[in-house]
Short mmCIF file of C-alpha atoms and ligand atoms in Angstrom, two decimals:
data_model
loop_
_atom_site.label_atom_id
_atom_site.label_comp_id
_atom_site.label_asym_id
_atom_site.label_seq_id
_atom_site.Cartn_x
_atom_site.Cartn_y
_atom_site.Cartn_z
CA UNK L 1 15.84 5.19 26.66
CA UNK L 2 15.85 8.62 25.05
CA UNK L 3 19.71 8.27 25.06
CA UNK L 4 19.41 5.08 23.22
CA UNK L 5 16.90 6.66 20.56
CA UNK L 6 19.34 9.55 20.18
CA UNK L 7 22.21 7.29 19.53
CA UNK L 8 20.17 5.32 17.17
CA UNK L 9 19.17 8.35 15.17
CA UNK L 10 22.60 9.64 14.90
CA UNK L 11 23.90 6.34 13.43
CA UNK L 12 20.84 5.79 11.22
CA UNK L 13 22.00 4.47 7.82
CA UNK L 14 21.93 6.66 4.59
CA UNK L 15 22.45 6.02 1.07
CA UNK L 16 23.02 8.15 -1.97
CA UNK L 17 20.47 7.93 -4.75
CA UNK L 18 20.45 9.68 -8.04
CA UNK L 19 17.93 9.87 -10.97
CA UNK L 20 20.10 10.03 -13.83
CA UNK L 21 19.47 12.24 -16.91
CA UNK L 22 17.28 9.70 -18.60
CA UNK L 23 15.05 9.25 -15.73
CA UNK L 24 14.57 13.10 -15.29
CA UNK L 25 14.09 13.59 -19.14
CA UNK L 26 11.32 10.73 -19.13
CA UNK L 27 9.38 12.41 -16.32
CA UNK L 28 10.13 9.68 -13.63
CA UNK L 29 11.22 11.79 -10.81
CA UNK L 30 7.85 11.59 -8.83
CA UNK L 31 7.32 7.86 -9.56
CA UNK L 32 10.76 7.05 -8.06
CA UNK L 33 10.57 9.35 -5.12
CA UNK L 34 7.19 7.75 -4.50
CA UNK L 35 8.71 4.21 -4.31
CA UNK L 36 11.22 5.09 -1.76
CA UNK L 37 8.82 7.37 0.23
CA UNK L 38 5.89 4.67 0.32
CA UNK L 39 8.44 1.95 1.63
CA UNK L 40 9.14 4.33 4.49
CA UNK L 41 12.46 5.70 3.89
CA UNK L 42 13.08 9.27 4.73
CA UNK L 43 14.37 11.98 2.33
CA UNK L 44 17.12 13.93 4.12
CA UNK L 45 18.67 15.78 0.89
CA UNK L 46 17.61 16.51 -2.70
CA UNK L 47 18.92 18.75 -5.37
CA UNK L 48 19.10 18.99 -9.11
CA UNK L 49 22.60 19.20 -10.63
CA UNK L 50 24.25 19.02 -13.97
CA UNK L 51 27.49 17.27 -13.22
CA UNK L 52 30.58 17.76 -15.13
CA UNK L 53 32.23 14.90 -16.87
CA UNK L 54 35.12 15.32 -14.53
CA UNK L 55 32.60 15.06 -11.51
CA UNK L 56 30.84 11.98 -13.18
CA UNK L 57 34.23 10.36 -13.28
CA UNK L 58 34.88 10.98 -9.72
CA UNK L 59 31.51 9.40 -9.16
CA UNK L 60 32.23 6.30 -11.18
CA UNK L 61 35.90 6.20 -10.37
CA UNK L 62 35.76 2.37 -9.56
CA UNK L 63 34.83 1.60 -13.21
CA UNK L 64 37.51 3.74 -15.03
CA UNK L 65 39.03 0.67 -16.50
CA UNK L 66 35.85 -0.46 -18.04
CA UNK L 67 35.11 0.13 -21.82
CA UNK L 68 32.12 1.94 -21.13
CA UNK L 69 33.38 4.47 -18.65
CA UNK L 70 33.94 7.58 -21.02
CA UNK L 71 30.32 7.03 -22.46
CA UNK L 72 28.79 6.67 -18.99
CA UNK L 73 30.38 9.83 -17.74
CA UNK L 74 29.42 11.72 -20.87
CA UNK L 75 25.83 10.55 -20.20
CA UNK L 76 25.67 11.26 -16.44
CA UNK L 77 26.90 14.82 -17.44
CA UNK L 78 24.41 15.24 -20.38
CA UNK L 79 21.64 16.79 -18.39
CA UNK L 80 20.17 17.34 -14.87
CA UNK L 81 20.51 14.74 -12.21
CA UNK L 82 18.20 14.43 -9.07
CA UNK L 83 20.77 13.77 -6.35
CA UNK L 84 19.39 12.64 -3.01
CA UNK L 85 20.24 11.11 0.37
CA UNK L 86 17.64 8.58 1.81
CA UNK L 87 17.57 7.39 5.48
CA UNK L 88 16.26 4.37 7.13
CA UNK L 89 17.16 0.93 8.44
CA UNK L 90 18.63 -1.22 5.90
CA UNK L 91 18.40 1.56 3.20
CA UNK L 92 21.32 0.88 1.48
CA UNK L 93 20.60 -2.68 0.79
CA UNK L 94 16.99 -2.39 0.43
CA UNK L 95 17.34 0.69 -1.98
CA UNK L 96 19.10 -1.70 -4.40
CA UNK L 97 16.28 -3.94 -4.13
CA UNK L 98 13.90 -1.35 -4.99
CA UNK L 99 16.17 -0.42 -7.88
CA UNK L 100 16.75 -3.84 -9.25
CA UNK L 101 19.51 -5.33 -11.20
CA UNK L 102 22.10 -3.19 -13.31
CA UNK L 103 20.88 -4.54 -16.39
CA UNK L 104 17.02 -3.90 -16.65
CA UNK L 105 16.78 -7.00 -18.84
CA UNK L 106 17.65 -8.94 -15.42
CA UNK L 107 15.66 -6.74 -13.25
CA UNK L 108 12.46 -8.32 -11.93
CA UNK L 109 9.29 -6.69 -12.45
CA UNK L 110 8.30 -4.55 -9.47
CA UNK L 111 11.60 -3.12 -9.40
CA UNK L 112 12.21 0.60 -10.64
CA UNK L 113 14.52 -0.78 -13.49
CA UNK L 114 12.51 -4.05 -14.00
CA UNK L 115 9.28 -1.76 -14.49
CA UNK L 116 10.50 1.33 -16.21
CA UNK L 117 13.95 0.65 -18.15
CA UNK L 118 15.20 -1.45 -20.93
CA UNK L 119 18.92 -0.81 -21.60
CA UNK L 120 21.92 -1.09 -19.05
CA UNK L 121 23.31 2.30 -20.43
CA UNK L 122 19.71 3.91 -19.84
CA UNK L 123 18.82 2.41 -16.45
CA UNK L 124 17.62 5.62 -14.85
CA UNK L 125 18.86 5.46 -11.48
CA UNK L 126 22.05 5.06 -9.37
CA UNK L 127 22.15 3.65 -5.77
CA UNK L 128 25.10 3.18 -3.61
CA UNK L 129 26.26 -0.58 -3.31
CA UNK L 130 27.58 -0.58 0.32
CA UNK L 131 28.19 1.43 3.35
CA UNK L 132 31.61 2.79 2.37
CA UNK L 133 30.51 3.79 -1.14
CA UNK L 134 27.39 5.30 0.41
CA UNK L 135 29.59 7.50 2.86
CA UNK L 136 31.81 8.58 -0.05
CA UNK L 137 29.04 9.28 -2.52
CA UNK L 138 27.15 11.30 0.08
CA UNK L 139 30.24 13.35 0.74
CA UNK L 140 31.06 13.80 -2.96
CA UNK L 141 27.68 15.03 -3.69
CA UNK L 142 26.39 16.95 -0.63
CA UNK L 143 27.89 19.26 1.98
CA UNK L 144 27.28 18.61 5.44
CA UNK L 145 24.75 21.55 5.92
CA UNK L 146 22.65 20.25 3.02
CA UNK L 147 21.67 17.16 4.80
CA UNK L 148 18.65 17.35 7.04
CA UNK L 149 19.22 16.22 10.50
CA UNK L 150 16.12 15.38 12.81
CA UNK L 151 15.87 17.51 15.92
CA UNK L 152 17.26 15.90 18.96
CA UNK L 153 14.55 14.11 20.93
CA UNK L 154 16.03 15.15 24.22
CA UNK L 155 16.14 18.89 23.37
CA UNK L 156 12.75 19.05 21.81
CA UNK L 157 10.24 21.34 23.74
CA UNK L 158 7.74 20.90 20.86
CA UNK L 159 4.43 19.25 21.38
CA UNK L 160 4.37 15.37 21.38
CA UNK L 161 4.38 13.85 17.93
CA UNK L 162 1.71 11.21 18.98
P1 LIG W 1 24.96 -0.21 -10.62
O1 LIG W 1 24.41 1.04 -11.25
O2 LIG W 1 23.76 -1.26 -10.69
O3 LIG W 1 25.62 -0.11 -9.50
P2 LIG W 1 27.55 -0.56 -11.90
O4 LIG W 1 28.22 -1.87 -12.15
O5 LIG W 1 28.06 0.23 -10.67
O6 LIG W 1 26.00 -0.81 -11.70
O7 LIG W 1 27.77 0.30 -13.07
C1 LIG W 1 27.41 1.65 -13.08
C2 LIG W 1 26.50 2.10 -14.34
O8 LIG W 1 27.39 1.81 -15.66
C3 LIG W 1 25.38 1.34 -14.56
O9 LIG W 1 24.16 1.72 -13.86
C4 LIG W 1 25.00 1.30 -15.98
O10 LIG W 1 24.39 2.52 -16.41
C5 LIG W 1 26.43 1.37 -16.56
N1 LIG W 1 27.02 0.08 -17.11
C6 LIG W 1 27.20 -0.92 -16.26
N2 LIG W 1 27.52 -1.99 -17.06
C7 LIG W 1 27.27 -1.53 -18.37
C8 LIG W 1 27.73 -2.08 -19.64
O11 LIG W 1 28.07 -3.30 -19.87
N3 LIG W 1 27.34 -1.28 -20.66
C9 LIG W 1 27.09 -0.03 -20.54
N4 LIG W 1 26.95 0.50 -19.42
C10 LIG W 1 26.98 -0.29 -18.30
MG1 LIG W 2 27.36 0.93 -8.93
#
């Protein structure tokens, strides 16, 4: 049983979430964090970074043929970004639900973009769109040692958490 739990923890799903410069500038950090936290997802890494334009281009590499690519990279590198890794069952797909559609005009009320944004170019938050992207983006933004790993259940000699 303990082994099963450990294996489960080791494979726990993770996603990369970033509050873009517009979200930080508008003072929406705690609002966004609280939506993920209240849902029950676990924050395993967080830092503030101002990415270079080159780094922003790596992050958005799949969009490099799009007409808005350069402007998008300029924007992502225009100020502080809150880069995070969130963990939990179904966090990749459900994180996208919490975020809402790419275009805030099409995001339903109740979602982050639906409630807090108006323009597609200023949609305040990024979330990985699938397991492969999540893995790649976590690796791009974080070193392994920056990610919190829960202590092993088996080796824990601390008092019961009940
Ligand atoms: P996503 O952020 O919902 O995953 P993507 O299609 O991956 O959406 O696009 C990345 C980002 O590029 C969007 O969040 C948005 O800020 C920007 N973007 C997407 N489409 C447009 C557009 O048509 N005009 C301007 N910016 C766009
Ligand atoms: Mg995307």
